[in-house]
């Protein structure tokens, strides 16, 4: 495990700077990478750059030839995974800010070079069948694609990586002082790995809220403890798919579309943000209209007649024991995971008893 304090001391000794000056240098490096690095990663990147500078100053031709020979060997050969003594972790088990990560995956896609705040970056989409990860190669590390002869579909070992963040179901990886090694491993073809990851999204296995993971489907059961939407039922325009405003007996859209509010052709949508708690934790849930738990004709009447919809929903939903099937996604506005319902219903005690009984018999 990296001793960050020791790394900081070595940088200060090498540059002959104070701790305050080092902190300023770290903040500058974070800004240089557009905030994509945290202070830990920036510190280790500065240390890596110092080591590379030291190697450059040596200028030893023999060392340079040895380095080129090693790069050529790495380009030409795949290594048997069994020959490498590292502990492998599935991508689904990687946590935010985890360090010293060793993972085996196939390259699903290599993106084009982009520029972020003056720095070049290439993102590589990895897939091990449990999850996708985005490996970012910055500046000189981009050369690894060429020197390692990396191609889409290749099986690679990501050594000593760091996970600065997890965003929208993808763990983001940085190799810092790590490496990428092409390996021979017992991993299915990329097409099968894509199928496996996508299949997990459609699985609706019953889980506790504290077991949920971004990008995966699940079924949860809990109590609605809060309602966050005051206008969850509204008409939408069939032409531009935007929310319409009810006015003088019509639903009116900014695009100019106008429909009678009582028309059967008028499309209505129910999107209600609630919090569900199951004792293990709680999560924001977006309920839809794929349910029999609510009388939507009654909701429509309340909206058209301008009655108190919020009061009705509080009386109807607050405290309701519900079963929700859906998928966990990252919400950009809330900056947190949200459970988007595919189908939901009020809990049926008899069905829950049968389920518990079946589960007990299996055990």
Short mmCIF file of C-alpha atoms in Angstrom, two decimals:
data_model
loop_
_atom_site.label_atom_id
_atom_site.label_comp_id
_atom_site.label_asym_id
_atom_site.label_seq_id
_atom_site.Cartn_x
_atom_site.Cartn_y
_atom_site.Cartn_z
CA UNK A 1 0.00 0.00 0.00
CA UNK A 2 1.33 3.47 -0.93
CA UNK A 3 2.50 5.59 2.01
CA UNK A 4 1.31 9.03 0.90
CA UNK A 5 3.17 10.88 3.64
CA UNK A 6 6.44 9.21 2.57
CA UNK A 7 5.75 10.20 -1.05
CA UNK A 8 5.12 13.81 0.02
CA UNK A 9 8.39 13.86 1.98
CA UNK A 10 10.36 12.55 -1.02
CA UNK A 11 8.87 15.24 -3.29
CA UNK A 12 9.71 17.99 -0.78
CA UNK A 13 13.27 16.66 -0.38
CA UNK A 14 13.78 16.40 -4.13
CA UNK A 15 12.41 19.87 -4.94
CA UNK A 16 13.61 21.44 -1.68
CA UNK A 17 10.21 23.00 -1.00
CA UNK A 18 8.03 23.47 2.08
CA UNK A 19 4.82 21.58 2.83
CA UNK A 20 2.79 24.69 1.94
CA UNK A 21 4.57 24.97 -1.41
CA UNK A 22 3.89 21.28 -2.07
CA UNK A 23 0.17 21.77 -1.37
CA UNK A 24 0.14 24.67 -3.85
CA UNK A 25 1.87 22.46 -6.44
CA UNK A 26 -0.70 19.70 -5.87
CA UNK A 27 -3.61 22.15 -6.25
CA UNK A 28 -2.06 23.40 -9.50
CA UNK A 29 -1.81 19.83 -10.82
CA UNK A 30 -5.50 19.14 -9.92
CA UNK A 31 -6.54 22.28 -11.88
CA UNK A 32 -4.26 21.27 -14.77
CA UNK A 33 -6.28 18.06 -15.20
CA UNK A 34 -9.61 19.85 -14.99
CA UNK A 35 -10.48 18.47 -11.56
CA UNK A 36 -10.44 14.86 -12.83
CA UNK A 37 -7.70 14.02 -10.33
CA UNK A 38 -8.08 14.29 -6.58
CA UNK A 39 -5.19 15.42 -4.37
CA UNK A 40 -3.93 11.87 -3.75
CA UNK A 41 -3.70 11.10 -7.46
CA UNK A 42 -2.10 14.49 -8.19
CA UNK A 43 0.56 13.86 -5.51
CA UNK A 44 1.45 10.48 -6.98
CA UNK A 45 1.51 11.93 -10.51
CA UNK A 46 4.01 14.61 -9.43
CA UNK A 47 6.16 11.90 -7.84
CA UNK A 48 5.98 9.82 -11.04
CA UNK A 49 7.02 12.81 -13.17
CA UNK A 50 9.99 13.45 -10.90
CA UNK A 51 11.12 9.83 -11.24
CA UNK A 52 10.82 10.02 -15.04
CA UNK A 53 12.83 13.26 -15.05
CA UNK A 54 15.54 11.58 -13.02
CA UNK A 55 15.69 8.68 -15.46
CA UNK A 56 15.90 11.14 -18.37
CA UNK A 57 18.80 13.00 -16.80
CA UNK A 58 20.76 9.75 -16.55
CA UNK A 59 20.83 9.61 -20.36
CA UNK A 60 22.42 6.17 -20.38
CA UNK A 61 22.27 4.72 -23.92
CA UNK A 62 22.49 1.19 -22.62
CA UNK A 63 19.46 1.74 -20.41
CA UNK A 64 17.57 3.28 -23.32
CA UNK A 65 18.33 0.27 -25.52
CA UNK A 66 17.24 -2.04 -22.72
CA UNK A 67 14.00 -0.08 -22.39
CA UNK A 68 13.36 -0.30 -26.14
CA UNK A 69 14.06 -4.01 -26.11
CA UNK A 70 11.64 -4.49 -23.25
CA UNK A 71 8.94 -2.48 -25.06
CA UNK A 72 9.46 -4.56 -28.21
CA UNK A 73 9.19 -7.77 -26.21
CA UNK A 74 5.99 -6.55 -24.56
CA UNK A 75 4.57 -5.61 -27.96
CA UNK A 76 5.22 -9.01 -29.44
CA UNK A 77 4.23 -11.33 -26.60
CA UNK A 78 1.20 -12.07 -24.49
CA UNK A 79 1.96 -13.24 -20.98
CA UNK A 80 0.26 -16.20 -19.33
CA UNK A 81 -1.79 -14.77 -16.48
CA UNK A 82 -0.79 -17.68 -14.23
CA UNK A 83 2.84 -16.51 -14.49
CA UNK A 84 2.04 -13.15 -12.88
CA UNK A 85 1.84 -13.13 -9.09
CA UNK A 86 -0.97 -10.63 -8.40
CA UNK A 87 -4.34 -10.75 -6.67
CA UNK A 88 -7.08 -10.15 -9.25
CA UNK A 89 -10.24 -8.26 -8.35
CA UNK A 90 -13.46 -8.24 -10.45
CA UNK A 91 -14.41 -4.77 -11.68
CA UNK A 92 -17.76 -5.00 -9.86
CA UNK A 93 -15.87 -5.12 -6.53
CA UNK A 94 -13.80 -2.00 -7.18
CA UNK A 95 -14.71 0.88 -4.86
CA UNK A 96 -14.22 4.60 -5.34
CA UNK A 97 -10.68 5.75 -4.37
CA UNK A 98 -9.44 2.17 -4.12
CA UNK A 99 -5.72 1.79 -4.83
CA UNK A 100 -3.39 -1.04 -5.94
CA UNK A 101 -6.09 -2.53 -8.18
CA UNK A 102 -5.20 -5.52 -10.37
CA UNK A 103 -7.96 -6.44 -12.81
CA UNK A 104 -8.24 -8.59 -15.93
CA UNK A 105 -10.59 -7.45 -18.68
CA UNK A 106 -11.00 -7.20 -22.42
CA UNK A 107 -10.78 -3.94 -24.33
CA UNK A 108 -14.27 -3.13 -25.56
CA UNK A 109 -13.36 0.17 -27.19
CA UNK A 110 -10.41 2.55 -27.62
CA UNK A 111 -11.65 6.12 -27.99
CA UNK A 112 -9.99 8.89 -30.01
CA UNK A 113 -7.52 11.28 -28.41
CA UNK A 114 -9.13 14.26 -26.67
CA UNK A 115 -7.63 17.37 -25.13
CA UNK A 116 -8.58 18.46 -21.60
CA UNK A 117 -7.10 21.72 -20.33
CA UNK A 118 -4.09 21.36 -22.60
CA UNK A 119 -3.48 17.69 -21.72
CA UNK A 120 -4.07 14.81 -24.13
CA UNK A 121 -6.12 11.85 -22.95
CA UNK A 122 -7.30 8.56 -24.46
CA UNK A 123 -10.07 6.60 -22.75
CA UNK A 124 -10.17 2.81 -23.01
CA UNK A 125 -13.43 1.01 -22.21
CA UNK A 126 -12.77 -2.25 -20.36
CA UNK A 127 -15.18 -5.10 -19.69
CA UNK A 128 -14.74 -8.23 -17.55
CA UNK A 129 -18.36 -9.40 -17.66
CA UNK A 130 -19.16 -8.04 -14.19
CA UNK A 131 -18.88 -4.35 -15.00
CA UNK A 132 -17.42 -1.80 -17.39
CA UNK A 133 -14.49 0.45 -16.51
CA UNK A 134 -13.01 3.50 -18.19
CA UNK A 135 -9.21 3.60 -18.14
CA UNK A 136 -7.80 7.05 -18.87
CA UNK A 137 -4.30 7.35 -20.35
CA UNK A 138 -2.83 10.85 -20.09
CA UNK A 139 -0.09 12.46 -22.18
CA UNK A 140 2.97 10.18 -22.43
CA UNK A 141 1.00 7.16 -21.16
CA UNK A 142 -0.96 7.25 -24.44
CA UNK A 143 2.14 5.69 -26.05
CA UNK A 144 1.32 2.46 -24.18
CA UNK A 145 -1.38 1.78 -26.80
CA UNK A 146 1.33 1.66 -29.46
CA UNK A 147 4.13 0.03 -27.47
CA UNK A 148 1.82 -2.64 -26.09
CA UNK A 149 0.07 -3.04 -29.46
CA UNK A 150 -3.33 -2.75 -27.78
CA UNK A 151 -6.42 -3.48 -29.87
CA UNK A 152 -10.14 -3.81 -29.21
CA UNK A 153 -10.89 -7.35 -28.03
CA UNK A 154 -7.45 -7.83 -26.41
CA UNK A 155 -7.31 -9.36 -22.94
CA UNK A 156 -5.26 -7.17 -20.59
CA UNK A 157 -4.12 -7.06 -17.00
CA UNK A 158 -4.37 -3.61 -15.45
CA UNK A 159 -1.69 -3.55 -12.73
CA UNK A 160 -1.54 -1.29 -9.69
CA UNK A 161 -4.36 0.98 -10.84
CA UNK A 162 -6.24 3.62 -8.89
CA UNK A 163 -10.01 4.33 -9.00
CA UNK A 164 -10.50 8.11 -8.60
CA UNK A 165 -14.27 7.89 -9.03
CA UNK A 166 -17.29 5.84 -10.05
CA UNK A 167 -19.65 7.65 -12.38
CA UNK A 168 -22.74 6.43 -14.26
CA UNK A 169 -22.09 2.76 -13.54
CA UNK A 170 -18.48 2.95 -14.77
CA UNK A 171 -15.51 2.77 -12.50
CA UNK A 172 -12.84 5.20 -13.69
CA UNK A 173 -9.26 3.90 -13.54
CA UNK A 174 -5.85 5.55 -13.67
CA UNK A 175 -2.65 3.49 -13.86
CA UNK A 176 -0.40 6.16 -12.28
CA UNK A 177 2.73 4.07 -11.59
CA UNK A 178 1.01 0.91 -12.78
CA UNK A 179 1.06 -0.87 -16.11
CA UNK A 180 -0.98 -2.61 -18.81
CA UNK A 181 0.00 -6.14 -19.78
CA UNK A 182 -1.51 -8.19 -22.60
CA UNK A 183 -2.29 -11.60 -21.11
CA UNK A 184 -3.65 -14.99 -22.00
CA UNK A 185 -6.53 -15.57 -19.63
CA UNK A 186 -9.69 -17.65 -19.44
CA UNK A 187 -12.00 -14.76 -20.32
CA UNK A 188 -14.89 -15.05 -22.82
CA UNK A 189 -14.84 -13.11 -26.12
CA UNK A 190 -15.82 -9.45 -25.90
CA UNK A 191 -19.25 -10.11 -27.43
CA UNK A 192 -20.06 -12.52 -24.59
CA UNK A 193 -18.79 -10.07 -21.96
CA UNK A 194 -21.02 -7.34 -23.38
CA UNK A 195 -23.98 -9.74 -23.21
CA UNK A 196 -23.14 -10.64 -19.59
CA UNK A 197 -22.98 -6.99 -18.47
CA UNK A 198 -26.20 -6.08 -20.27
CA UNK A 199 -27.95 -9.14 -18.82
CA UNK A 200 -27.18 -7.95 -15.29
CA UNK A 201 -29.16 -4.78 -16.04
CA UNK A 202 -32.24 -6.87 -16.81
CA UNK A 203 -31.97 -9.12 -13.75
CA UNK A 204 -34.59 -8.33 -11.11
CA UNK A 205 -33.33 -10.43 -8.21
CA UNK A 206 -34.57 -9.31 -4.78
CA UNK A 207 -31.87 -7.29 -3.02
CA UNK A 208 -31.52 -5.09 0.03
CA UNK A 209 -30.98 -1.41 -0.68
CA UNK A 210 -27.45 -1.49 0.75
CA UNK A 211 -26.60 -4.24 -1.79
CA UNK A 212 -27.59 -2.21 -4.87
CA UNK A 213 -24.98 -1.33 -7.48
CA UNK A 214 -25.13 1.23 -10.26
CA UNK A 215 -26.15 -0.17 -13.63
CA UNK A 216 -27.71 -3.34 -12.24
CA UNK A 217 -31.34 -4.38 -12.21
CA UNK A 218 -32.95 -5.50 -8.96
CA UNK A 219 -36.18 -5.86 -7.02
CA UNK A 220 -36.47 -4.04 -3.71
CA UNK A 221 -39.11 -4.00 -1.01
CA UNK A 222 -39.49 -1.12 1.42
CA UNK A 223 -41.62 1.66 2.85
CA UNK A 224 -42.18 4.98 1.09
CA UNK A 225 -40.96 7.42 3.74
CA UNK A 226 -40.94 10.65 1.73
CA UNK A 227 -42.48 12.11 -1.44
CA UNK A 228 -40.51 14.76 -3.32
CA UNK A 229 -42.76 15.54 -6.32
CA UNK A 230 -45.58 18.08 -6.13
CA UNK A 231 -46.68 17.70 -9.79
CA UNK A 232 -45.85 14.11 -10.76
CA UNK A 233 -48.74 13.61 -13.23
CA UNK A 234 -48.81 15.75 -16.35
CA UNK A 235 -49.57 15.67 -20.10
CA UNK A 236 -46.75 15.50 -22.65
CA UNK A 237 -46.67 16.68 -26.23
CA UNK A 238 -46.76 13.90 -28.85
CA UNK A 239 -44.81 16.14 -31.27
CA UNK A 240 -41.82 17.22 -29.14
CA UNK A 241 -42.27 15.00 -26.05
CA UNK A 242 -42.15 17.98 -23.67
CA UNK A 243 -44.35 18.74 -20.68
CA UNK A 244 -47.57 20.58 -21.56
CA UNK A 245 -49.42 23.23 -19.57
CA UNK A 246 -53.17 22.98 -18.85
CA UNK A 247 -55.02 26.18 -19.69
CA UNK A 248 -58.71 26.88 -20.32
CA UNK A 249 -59.61 23.28 -21.11
CA UNK A 250 -56.56 22.60 -23.29
CA UNK A 251 -53.10 21.13 -22.90
CA UNK A 252 -50.72 23.59 -24.57
CA UNK A 253 -47.09 23.05 -25.58
CA UNK A 254 -44.40 25.61 -26.34
CA UNK A 255 -44.03 24.10 -29.82
CA UNK A 256 -47.56 25.28 -30.65
CA UNK A 257 -49.36 21.96 -30.21
CA UNK A 258 -52.79 22.28 -28.53
CA UNK A 259 -54.96 19.35 -27.41
CA UNK A 260 -58.27 19.15 -25.53
CA UNK A 261 -57.45 18.17 -21.93
CA UNK A 262 -60.17 15.47 -21.98
CA UNK A 263 -58.99 13.97 -25.28
CA UNK A 264 -58.14 10.26 -25.26
CA UNK A 265 -55.25 11.09 -27.62
CA UNK A 266 -53.58 13.22 -24.95
CA UNK A 267 -50.67 11.34 -23.41
CA UNK A 268 -50.14 11.59 -19.63
CA UNK A 269 -47.02 10.62 -17.69
CA UNK A 270 -46.54 9.75 -14.02
CA UNK A 271 -43.02 10.36 -12.65
CA UNK A 272 -42.98 10.57 -8.87
CA UNK A 273 -39.76 10.90 -6.87
CA UNK A 274 -39.97 9.19 -3.48
CA UNK A 275 -37.59 7.80 -0.87
CA UNK A 276 -37.89 4.10 -0.05
CA UNK A 277 -36.37 2.63 3.11
CA UNK A 278 -35.98 -1.12 3.82
CA UNK A 279 -34.06 -1.02 7.10
CA UNK A 280 -30.69 -1.63 5.45
CA UNK A 281 -30.69 1.83 3.88
CA UNK A 282 -32.75 4.18 1.75
CA UNK A 283 -32.68 5.35 -1.86
CA UNK A 284 -34.45 7.84 -4.09
CA UNK A 285 -36.90 5.95 -6.33
CA UNK A 286 -38.58 7.25 -9.49
CA UNK A 287 -42.02 5.63 -9.68
CA UNK A 288 -43.73 5.34 -13.08
CA UNK A 289 -47.26 4.59 -14.28
CA UNK A 290 -46.60 0.86 -14.76
CA UNK A 291 -48.60 -0.10 -11.66
CA UNK A 292 -52.07 -0.92 -10.34
CA UNK A 293 -51.37 0.79 -7.01
CA UNK A 294 -52.80 4.13 -8.18
CA UNK A 295 -56.03 5.11 -9.92
CA UNK A 296 -54.73 7.29 -12.75
CA UNK A 297 -58.21 8.33 -13.84
CA UNK A 298 -58.64 9.85 -10.40
CA UNK A 299 -55.22 11.53 -10.68
CA UNK A 300 -56.18 13.01 -14.04
CA UNK A 301 -59.44 14.37 -12.60
CA UNK A 302 -57.59 15.98 -9.69
CA UNK A 303 -55.09 17.65 -12.03
CA UNK A 304 -57.74 18.96 -14.46
CA UNK A 305 -59.96 20.27 -11.66
CA UNK A 306 -56.99 21.88 -9.91
CA UNK A 307 -57.44 19.98 -6.66
CA UNK A 308 -54.68 19.26 -4.13
CA UNK A 309 -52.72 16.45 -5.80
CA UNK A 310 -49.93 16.61 -3.23
CA UNK A 311 -52.35 15.93 -0.39
CA UNK A 312 -53.86 12.98 -2.28
CA UNK A 313 -50.44 11.43 -2.93
CA UNK A 314 -49.35 11.87 0.69
CA UNK A 315 -52.48 10.09 1.88
CA UNK A 316 -52.15 7.38 -0.78
CA UNK A 317 -48.40 6.69 -0.95
CA UNK A 318 -46.75 7.84 2.26
CA UNK A 319 -46.08 4.79 4.41
CA UNK A 320 -47.03 2.36 1.65
CA UNK A 321 -45.15 -0.97 1.68
CA UNK A 322 -44.03 -1.42 -1.96
CA UNK A 323 -42.17 -3.87 -4.17
CA UNK A 324 -40.25 -2.14 -6.98
CA UNK A 325 -38.45 -3.71 -9.94
CA UNK A 326 -36.01 -1.41 -11.68
CA UNK A 327 -32.43 -0.38 -12.34
CA UNK A 328 -29.92 1.74 -10.43
CA UNK A 329 -28.66 4.76 -12.40
CA UNK A 330 -26.55 7.79 -11.51
CA UNK A 331 -28.53 11.03 -11.40
CA UNK A 332 -26.50 14.04 -12.60
CA UNK A 333 -28.76 16.55 -10.84
CA UNK A 334 -28.79 14.79 -7.46
CA UNK A 335 -25.20 13.57 -7.88
CA UNK A 336 -26.19 10.23 -6.37
CA UNK A 337 -27.62 6.83 -7.39
CA UNK A 338 -31.36 6.65 -8.11
CA UNK A 339 -33.57 3.57 -8.52
CA UNK A 340 -35.70 3.94 -11.67
CA UNK A 341 -38.79 1.75 -11.55
CA UNK A 342 -39.78 -0.52 -14.42
CA UNK A 343 -42.76 -1.87 -12.47
CA UNK A 344 -43.99 -1.36 -8.91
CA UNK A 345 -46.90 -2.47 -6.74
CA UNK A 346 -48.16 -2.42 -3.19
CA UNK A 347 -46.73 -5.39 -1.31
CA UNK A 348 -48.97 -8.45 -1.29
CA UNK A 349 -48.57 -10.17 2.14
CA UNK A 350 -49.63 -13.57 0.76
CA UNK A 351 -47.09 -13.40 -2.08
CA UNK A 352 -44.38 -12.32 0.36
CA UNK A 353 -45.22 -15.28 2.63
CA UNK A 354 -44.96 -17.68 -0.34
CA UNK A 355 -41.65 -16.14 -1.34
CA UNK A 356 -40.23 -16.50 2.18
CA UNK A 357 -41.43 -20.09 2.34
CA UNK A 358 -39.77 -20.97 -1.01
CA UNK A 359 -36.57 -19.30 0.11
CA UNK A 360 -36.61 -21.24 3.38
CA UNK A 361 -37.15 -24.56 1.54
CA UNK A 362 -34.16 -23.88 -0.73
CA UNK A 363 -31.96 -23.25 2.28
#
